[in-house]
Amino acid sequence: MTARLLEVADLSILYDGRPVVQDVSFAIAPGEVLALVGESGSGKTTTAMAVLGLLPPNGRIARGAVRLDGTDIARWPERRLAALRGARLSLIPQDPVTSLNPVRSVGAQVAEVLRIHGERDGPGLRARVLELLERVGLEPAALRAGQYPHELSGGMRQRVLIAIAVALRPALIVADEPTSALDVTVQRRILDLLDELRRQDGTAVLLVTHDLGVAADRADRIVVLRDGRIQEAGPVRQVLAAPRSAYARQLLRDAPSLTTHRHRPAASGGDLAVQVRGLVQDFPGRDGAPFRAVDGVGFAVRQGTTHALVGESGSGKTTTARCVAGFLRPTAGEVLVGDTDVTALRGEALRHFRRQVQLVYQNPYASLDPRQTVARIVEEPLLNFEPVAKAERLRRVAAMTERVGLPGELLARHPRALSGGQRQRVAIARALILQPRVLVLDEAVSALDVTVQAQILALLEELQRGLGLTYLFVSHDLAVVRLIADTVTVMLAGRVEEAGPVEQVFQAPRSDYARELIEAIPGRAAPQTLESVP
Amino acid sequence: MSGAALPLRAGWPRLQPGLLLACAVLALVLAWAIAPGLFTARNPVQGIPGAQLLPPSWAHPLGTDGLGRDQFARVVYGARESLAGAFVAVAVGLVLGTGLGVLAGARSGWVDAVVMRLVDTLLAIPGLLLSLSIIILLGFGSIKAAVAVGIVAVAQFARLSRAEVLRVRASDYVEAAYGSGGRFGAVLWRHVLPNSLTSVLALAALQFGSAILALSTLGFLGYGAPPPTPEWGLLIAEGRDFLARAWWLTTAPGLVVVLVVLSAERISRAIGGART
Amino acid sequence: MGRYLAQRVGQALLVLAATFTLAFLLLQALPGDAVLIKFLELGLTPEQLADIRIAYGADAPLWQQYLHAMGAFLTGNFGYSIRAGVPVTQLLAENLPSTLLLSALAFAAASLLALVLALLATLGGQGWVRALVRSVPSLFIAIPVFWLGIMLIQVFSFQLGWISIISPEPWEELILPVATIAVPISAPLAQVLIRNIDAVLAEPFVTVARAKGASHAWVLRWHVARNALLPVLTMAGVLFGELLGGAVVTEAVFGLNGLGGLTQQAVANQDVAVLQAIVVISAAAFVAINLLVDLLYPVLDPRLARGRRTA
């Protein structure tokens, strides 16, 4: 660690005068990968964008230096910085879908970085663009160059952005959550590609991620941020094996991908609470031909256990769950909840059935009416069935909110005045107030930070034990599934790829796809001494 | 429970100077409309012989017109005409338009198709031509002009309220409300209408300003209230004959219209901005 | 694509038919004999009157009259003006060109004004300049068109004496009317442009472009321009309506000949045939403009282009 490519020293950043990054210092050597790890609001992205001089208009660097090869560029004017960007420093952004201009072809957007830095239009430019597209695995390159972003998948778009970032062989690439919007298998391939390219070019990477597993796999060193301050920094192995700060320890304990032990007893068999047989769901397709989202799916869940539906986007897992919850009427097949066939229910019968099965949504903010107070939200289901006296309703609301760990003073608040975790607790309380037998959890913890996620998962465990609830747990995150589920169905393109007890599927997957999925869980490079973490 | 909690209530808009001013302007004009006698002792219809076309002075803050009538009194008394007309117009547009829009948005299917084609038809005819056509049918007069302006606004209210209902209907919280056993009527009442309302109210405030503009235009063209009535558009039309000699006759009523419309727009923005 | 086209054209025709029906009912709602009495006042001979009666089909049942009128409209026969006693087509031919010229000039001026306002509001100098420019469109919308015309005459003709109103040159005559129409039209255009530019500047792809080393001007040229301008196309129909309304009022203020004067006379005299023709024709233009925009959009926006292979 003699040569320092980038050195960030005592950096403090204000948004509208409010500090968001305080006294952050770290250095990156040529060819090194440094991971900035933290939860939302930790200042990790802000720090990374400050390196590029791309803070939003309301942000400014209050103190500190950003030295590139020893020269402080933190206060350089826009014009000088622009000359560095794309050439010496480059960016791989977070969301590939919105990060490409929708009305320009892929080739034009790759060519742009070359043109900005002086390359002339012509056959030479085109050849370089095609070469770059080939380098990131977009083939046939000539076809891809002529396509528009919406014609490419998310993973392919991220490859285009990587091609742009490596085009001029910069010394440092800032990769801001480069794969968090992608499916886990795609994530792995994209990170592999990035690894390969940076090794070839000797490029250093500043990797911003919320996922300790990704950091563990890909980085040389880690900087852990919280509320704009550094909590811990050091080589990956050291930080993961023996974290010194309390926060890093908590982060490690809560990160599902780094936890190998299960804290739940093996499933005890009750009666079958949910049975799905031969489920088929067609949607009207683009050109009249129906699109089959779910194709012959079947599984059964025992009372009091958790069954996980796992798959990547487009696997049909959410569609299946919505059929179980009675929000979709399947094209064919049976959904039995207890002895009731949900698919046969209409009108009032369906309305009364809803007491049995409740759905918890991925985005708690969208699933709570912004105009209602917490008390009103949790109370509402009680108004839909046989009258309950007001005093009794309020008593039940108070009891249920307390049960899910919401302090009483939050009852009068509106959803926007709650944190993400609190909102999800409200959604769970609303779902439970009718005392359902089955809870369908549709990516219910996916939008939450890991420490909050761990709290909600613990709450779900506790509620299941206390109330004998049955969970249908829909998730793309295998690490979480491994923690919470008893049985699992792995889905791909509307079909069941593999099913069985969680231990069995994870230890000895029989299908290629399940194996690929499991191997793609980040964090495999992490030291396996984690169970000793207190 | 970590994760940054949002500020407690973004709720009602913080009172900004511009907004305060807008409210003050509308309050003043409303007061003119309700009790014009409190603001001027002059008669708006009866002129003073020998006092024609006097420039602004202490006695006549906005001068006098060609018949010796006090222009300030005519502006103050004109508020009633304009505001009443605008209220009628907005009421017509709001009731008919929102009714149609909510119906279309809540029911979908062929009801939606029929209502939206009707709205398309209303939109296809330029606003001024549409109101003129309705006036041909109804005849001249201030209430008739107001109804005509209101019918022009129906299309906008219908489109907005339909879009809002569809937006809210597609939200997770509405599905969750059905999911917890809510009936159609209950969900509509508890969730869809309250959450669609703010945008519609913002449009109503905006349309209030537009209606004043449109009514003054009709008044100017001579299709609104008949001449002795002090109506803002009519005042400007009458003042036009003395353009070279009495600039105050056209300037003042026009400025009042501009201020009122600006204020309505400002308040509309405040209501609309309070939504998120 | 074919299906979309058919559906879209069908919709447009439906709206046109509905507009025509509305206009037709308007005619029917007025006492028909009153119309004929006016013809008598004009001193037409009974033979001429009989011709008109046949032309109107006034003796036939309502649905026959309806079909007859629709057939006449489709062949470009809009009936007779009660007041002028000449075919409506002739009146339109006399008055349409000047209004079209006025509207076209006003539209060009409004677009320019809106563009300048939008650029100043989003990229112009200091923060306070931008804030100030942002409040301009609201002001422009709040100004009554007719009053603006009068104020312009007062300032530029009477006070400053720059523009003669006694015997103006042909081009001179148009300056103030064009400004009068352009100012209010520019406001919604500027508002939408400002909103679009703000939205595009906040898009992640702009950040990516800047991370490539693009200057502000480059970002504007290659990323903001097309993305911010495209949605403005959808306003074309509404703007056309505003333009026409503005022209009607402005012609009245400046005493210009054109569609405006024609409309005013038609309303004043209950000359329904004229108003009906103007309404149906402007609705047809509106529908045609919107149809054109809808058909053009997929060509300009690759996201809507159909038949492309999705990877």
Tab-separated table of N, CA, C and O in Angstrom, chain C residues 114-178:
chain	number	residue	atom	x	y	z
C	114	ALA	N	-41.479	30.489	-25.391
C	114	ALA	CA	-41.517	29.399	-24.416
C	114	ALA	C	-40.137	28.767	-24.261
C	114	ALA	O	-39.691	28.449	-23.159
C	115	LEU	N	-39.454	28.589	-25.383
C	115	LEU	CA	-38.133	27.963	-25.343
C	115	LEU	C	-37.157	28.825	-24.554
C	115	LEU	O	-36.411	28.334	-23.699
C	116	VAL	N	-37.202	30.128	-24.832
C	116	VAL	CA	-36.305	31.041	-24.116
C	116	VAL	C	-36.607	30.997	-22.617
C	116	VAL	O	-35.701	30.863	-21.786
C	117	LEU	N	-37.898	31.062	-22.274
C	117	LEU	CA	-38.285	31.026	-20.859
C	117	LEU	C	-37.809	29.720	-20.211
C	117	LEU	O	-37.258	29.729	-19.114
C	118	ALA	N	-38.030	28.611	-20.908
C	118	ALA	CA	-37.689	27.314	-20.323
C	118	ALA	C	-36.188	27.189	-20.111
C	118	ALA	O	-35.730	26.682	-19.081
C	119	LEU	N	-35.410	27.654	-21.080
C	119	LEU	CA	-33.955	27.558	-20.934
C	119	LEU	C	-33.480	28.440	-19.799
C	119	LEU	O	-32.643	28.030	-18.985
C	120	LEU	N	-34.029	29.654	-19.732
C	120	LEU	CA	-33.640	30.552	-18.640
C	120	LEU	C	-34.021	29.954	-17.293
C	120	LEU	O	-33.267	30.023	-16.323
C	121	ALA	N	-35.199	29.331	-17.241
C	121	ALA	CA	-35.715	28.833	-15.963
C	121	ALA	C	-34.948	27.607	-15.480
C	121	ALA	O	-34.881	27.345	-14.285
C	122	THR	N	-34.384	26.843	-16.396
C	122	THR	CA	-33.728	25.621	-15.962
C	122	THR	C	-32.215	25.756	-15.908
C	122	THR	O	-31.556	25.102	-15.121
C	123	LEU	N	-31.657	26.602	-16.759
C	123	LEU	CA	-30.197	26.661	-16.835
C	123	LEU	C	-29.654	28.065	-16.643
C	123	LEU	O	-28.449	28.264	-16.555
C	124	GLY	N	-30.561	29.040	-16.599
C	124	GLY	CA	-30.113	30.421	-16.583
C	124	GLY	C	-29.414	30.805	-15.300
C	124	GLY	O	-29.891	30.503	-14.212
C	125	GLY	N	-28.293	31.434	-15.458
C	125	GLY	CA	-27.464	32.047	-14.430
C	125	GLY	C	-27.749	31.706	-12.980
C	125	GLY	O	-27.743	30.557	-12.559
C	126	GLN	N	-28.037	32.756	-12.217
C	126	GLN	CA	-28.174	32.615	-10.772
C	126	GLN	C	-29.495	31.947	-10.388
C	126	GLN	O	-30.441	31.924	-11.164
C	127	GLY	N	-29.532	31.458	-9.158
C	127	GLY	CA	-30.744	30.819	-8.671
C	127	GLY	C	-31.940	31.746	-8.697
C	127	GLY	O	-33.034	31.341	-9.072
C	128	TRP	N	-31.718	33.019	-8.361
C	128	TRP	CA	-32.868	33.925	-8.280
C	128	TRP	C	-33.415	34.242	-9.666
C	128	TRP	O	-34.606	34.470	-9.834
C	129	VAL	N	-32.534	34.229	-10.679
C	129	VAL	CA	-33.004	34.460	-12.047
C	129	VAL	C	-33.965	33.344	-12.427
C	129	VAL	O	-35.065	33.571	-12.933
C	130	ARG	N	-33.522	32.110	-12.130
C	130	ARG	CA	-34.356	30.959	-12.467
C	130	ARG	C	-35.700	31.027	-11.745
C	130	ARG	O	-36.749	30.804	-12.334
C	131	ALA	N	-35.646	31.356	-10.458
C	131	ALA	CA	-36.885	31.416	-9.676
C	131	ALA	C	-37.830	32.460	-10.255
C	131	ALA	O	-39.035	32.242	-10.372
C	132	LEU	N	-37.265	33.595	-10.646
C	132	LEU	CA	-38.072	34.680	-11.192
C	132	LEU	C	-38.711	34.255	-12.513
C	132	LEU	O	-39.909	34.422	-12.730
C	133	VAL	N	-37.888	33.672	-13.394
C	133	VAL	CA	-38.403	33.272	-14.711
C	133	VAL	C	-39.485	32.219	-14.551
C	133	VAL	O	-40.445	32.174	-15.302
C	134	ARG	N	-39.336	31.372	-13.535
C	134	ARG	CA	-40.328	30.320	-13.319
C	134	ARG	C	-41.712	30.862	-12.991
C	134	ARG	O	-42.710	30.179	-13.185
C	135	SER	N	-41.769	32.077	-12.453
C	135	SER	CA	-43.091	32.616	-12.117
C	135	SER	C	-43.715	33.341	-13.306
C	135	SER	O	-44.882	33.704	-13.258
C	136	VAL	N	-42.950	33.534	-14.374
C	136	VAL	CA	-43.479	34.267	-15.529
C	136	VAL	C	-44.654	33.554	-16.209
C	136	VAL	O	-45.672	34.193	-16.487
C	137	PRO	N	-44.559	32.238	-16.470
C	137	PRO	CA	-45.695	31.594	-17.149
C	137	PRO	C	-47.010	31.741	-16.390
C	137	PRO	O	-48.046	31.975	-17.016
C	138	SER	N	-46.975	31.647	-15.072
C	138	SER	CA	-48.210	31.810	-14.302
C	138	SER	C	-48.822	33.181	-14.576
C	138	SER	O	-50.030	33.323	-14.728
C	139	LEU	N	-47.952	34.180	-14.642
C	139	LEU	CA	-48.421	35.539	-14.914
C	139	LEU	C	-49.029	35.607	-16.313
C	139	LEU	O	-50.116	36.150	-16.506
C	140	PHE	N	-48.338	35.026	-17.284
C	140	PHE	CA	-48.823	35.062	-18.661
C	140	PHE	C	-50.198	34.425	-18.796
C	140	PHE	O	-51.039	34.881	-19.551
C	141	ILE	N	-50.403	33.338	-18.057
C	141	ILE	CA	-51.688	32.654	-18.150
C	141	ILE	C	-52.800	33.506	-17.559
C	141	ILE	O	-53.938	33.465	-17.994
C	142	ALA	N	-52.434	34.317	-16.555
C	142	ALA	CA	-53.448	35.078	-15.832
C	142	ALA	C	-53.905	36.318	-16.579
C	142	ALA	O	-54.858	36.969	-16.171
C	143	ILE	N	-53.227	36.668	-17.662
C	143	ILE	CA	-53.586	37.912	-18.369
C	143	ILE	C	-54.704	37.641	-19.375
C	143	ILE	O	-54.564	36.776	-20.224
C	144	PRO	N	-55.808	38.379	-19.281
C	144	PRO	CA	-56.854	38.216	-20.297
C	144	PRO	C	-56.315	38.660	-21.662
C	144	PRO	O	-55.686	39.708	-21.770
C	145	VAL	N	-56.566	37.832	-22.672
C	145	VAL	CA	-56.012	38.111	-24.004
C	145	VAL	C	-56.430	39.484	-24.513
C	145	VAL	O	-55.596	40.264	-24.989
C	146	PHE	N	-57.730	39.771	-24.376
C	146	PHE	CA	-58.222	41.023	-24.939
C	146	PHE	C	-57.614	42.232	-24.243
C	146	PHE	O	-57.270	43.232	-24.862
C	147	TRP	N	-57.413	42.070	-22.942
C	147	TRP	CA	-56.829	43.174	-22.177
C	147	TRP	C	-55.373	43.396	-22.578
C	147	TRP	O	-54.907	44.528	-22.721
C	148	LEU	N	-54.670	42.288	-22.783
C	148	LEU	CA	-53.279	42.389	-23.213
C	148	LEU	C	-53.210	43.159	-24.529
C	148	LEU	O	-52.366	44.052	-24.692
C	149	GLY	N	-54.103	42.833	-25.464
C	149	GLY	CA	-54.118	43.536	-26.745
C	149	GLY	C	-54.320	45.029	-26.548
C	149	GLY	O	-53.598	45.854	-27.112
C	150	ILE	N	-55.277	45.346	-25.690
C	150	ILE	CA	-55.571	46.759	-25.442
C	150	ILE	C	-54.371	47.465	-24.806
C	150	ILE	O	-53.998	48.571	-25.189
C	151	MET	N	-53.756	46.788	-23.858
C	151	MET	CA	-52.593	47.385	-23.190
C	151	MET	C	-51.462	47.614	-24.186
C	151	MET	O	-50.779	48.634	-24.141
C	152	LEU	N	-51.250	46.643	-25.084
C	152	LEU	CA	-50.181	46.779	-26.066
C	152	LEU	C	-50.455	47.973	-26.978
C	152	LEU	O	-49.550	48.762	-27.274
C	153	ILE	N	-51.728	48.114	-27.389
C	153	ILE	CA	-52.079	49.269	-28.229
C	153	ILE	C	-51.802	50.559	-27.462
C	153	ILE	O	-51.194	51.498	-27.968
C	154	GLN	N	-52.242	50.538	-26.199
C	154	GLN	CA	-52.085	51.741	-25.394
C	154	GLN	C	-50.613	52.155	-25.255
C	154	GLN	O	-50.260	53.299	-25.459
C	155	VAL	N	-49.781	51.147	-24.953
C	155	VAL	CA	-48.368	51.459	-24.717
C	155	VAL	C	-47.653	51.758	-26.032
C	155	VAL	O	-47.027	52.805	-26.187
C	156	PHE	N	-47.761	50.845	-27.001
C	156	PHE	CA	-46.910	50.973	-28.183
C	156	PHE	C	-47.478	51.932	-29.226
C	156	PHE	O	-46.735	52.511	-30.006
C	157	SER	N	-48.783	52.095	-29.251
C	157	SER	CA	-49.339	53.006	-30.248
C	157	SER	C	-49.596	54.392	-29.675
C	157	SER	O	-49.204	55.392	-30.260
C	158	PHE	N	-50.237	54.427	-28.484
C	158	PHE	CA	-50.608	55.736	-27.960
C	158	PHE	C	-49.488	56.394	-27.175
C	158	PHE	O	-49.165	57.542	-27.398
C	159	GLN	N	-48.878	55.649	-26.251
C	159	GLN	CA	-47.848	56.262	-25.409
C	159	GLN	C	-46.547	56.446	-26.169
C	159	GLN	O	-45.991	57.530	-26.232
C	160	LEU	N	-46.044	55.336	-26.746
C	160	LEU	CA	-44.732	55.410	-27.377
C	160	LEU	C	-44.816	55.820	-28.844
C	160	LEU	O	-43.851	56.317	-29.406
C	161	GLY	N	-45.973	55.549	-29.455
C	161	GLY	CA	-46.148	55.925	-30.852
C	161	GLY	C	-45.277	55.136	-31.812
C	161	GLY	O	-44.953	55.583	-32.905
C	162	TRP	N	-44.862	53.942	-31.391
C	162	TRP	CA	-43.971	53.146	-32.261
C	162	TRP	C	-44.729	52.516	-33.419
C	162	TRP	O	-44.220	52.349	-34.501
C	163	ILE	N	-45.953	52.102	-33.101
C	163	ILE	CA	-46.697	51.393	-34.122
C	163	ILE	C	-47.947	52.171	-34.461
C	163	ILE	O	-48.804	52.427	-33.600
C	164	SER	N	-48.039	52.553	-35.704
C	164	SER	CA	-49.169	53.371	-36.140
C	164	SER	C	-50.438	52.523	-36.183
C	164	SER	O	-50.396	51.366	-36.604
C	165	ILE	N	-51.547	53.130	-35.740
C	165	ILE	CA	-52.794	52.383	-35.884
C	165	ILE	C	-53.691	53.027	-36.936
C	165	ILE	O	-54.745	52.523	-37.253
C	166	ILE	N	-53.244	54.149	-37.434
C	166	ILE	CA	-54.061	54.827	-38.439
C	166	ILE	C	-53.874	54.149	-39.798
C	166	ILE	O	-54.820	53.638	-40.390
C	167	SER	N	-52.648	54.103	-40.270
C	167	SER	CA	-52.421	53.462	-41.570
C	167	SER	C	-51.160	52.606	-41.496
C	167	SER	O	-50.105	52.987	-41.976
C	168	PRO	N	-51.289	51.469	-40.821
C	168	PRO	CA	-50.101	50.639	-40.619
C	168	PRO	C	-49.702	49.894	-41.890
C	168	PRO	O	-50.523	49.640	-42.762
C	169	GLU	N	-48.410	49.610	-41.992
C	169	GLU	CA	-47.930	48.707	-43.041
C	169	GLU	C	-48.544	47.331	-42.752
C	169	GLU	O	-48.871	47.028	-41.611
C	170	PRO	N	-48.657	46.499	-43.786
C	170	PRO	CA	-49.252	45.170	-43.544
C	170	PRO	C	-48.511	44.383	-42.462
C	170	PRO	O	-49.141	43.761	-41.604
C	171	TRP	N	-47.193	44.448	-42.474
C	171	TRP	CA	-46.450	43.687	-41.469
C	171	TRP	C	-46.590	44.331	-40.098
C	171	TRP	O	-46.642	43.662	-39.074
C	172	GLU	N	-46.670	45.665	-40.127
C	172	GLU	CA	-46.743	46.406	-38.870
C	172	GLU	C	-48.044	46.079	-38.141
C	172	GLU	O	-48.100	45.962	-36.924
C	173	GLU	N	-49.077	45.907	-38.968
C	173	GLU	CA	-50.399	45.642	-38.439
C	173	GLU	C	-50.437	44.353	-37.625
C	173	GLU	O	-51.247	44.188	-36.731
C	174	LEU	N	-49.534	43.427	-37.977
C	174	LEU	CA	-49.592	42.103	-37.370
C	174	LEU	C	-48.785	41.983	-36.067
C	174	LEU	O	-48.980	41.054	-35.307
C	175	ILE	N	-47.871	42.927	-35.850
C	175	ILE	CA	-46.946	42.768	-34.714
C	175	ILE	C	-47.699	42.615	-33.392
C	175	ILE	O	-47.523	41.635	-32.659
C	176	LEU	N	-48.551	43.573	-33.086
C	176	LEU	CA	-49.242	43.533	-31.796
C	176	LEU	C	-50.214	42.362	-31.680
C	176	LEU	O	-50.228	41.677	-30.650
C	177	PRO	N	-51.019	42.081	-32.714
C	177	PRO	CA	-51.881	40.892	-32.605
C	177	PRO	C	-51.093	39.611	-32.371
C	177	PRO	O	-51.488	38.784	-31.544
C	178	VAL	N	-49.978	39.455	-33.075
C	178	VAL	CA	-49.178	38.239	-32.893
C	178	VAL	C	-48.690	38.152	-31.451
C	178	VAL	O	-48.780	37.101	-30.801
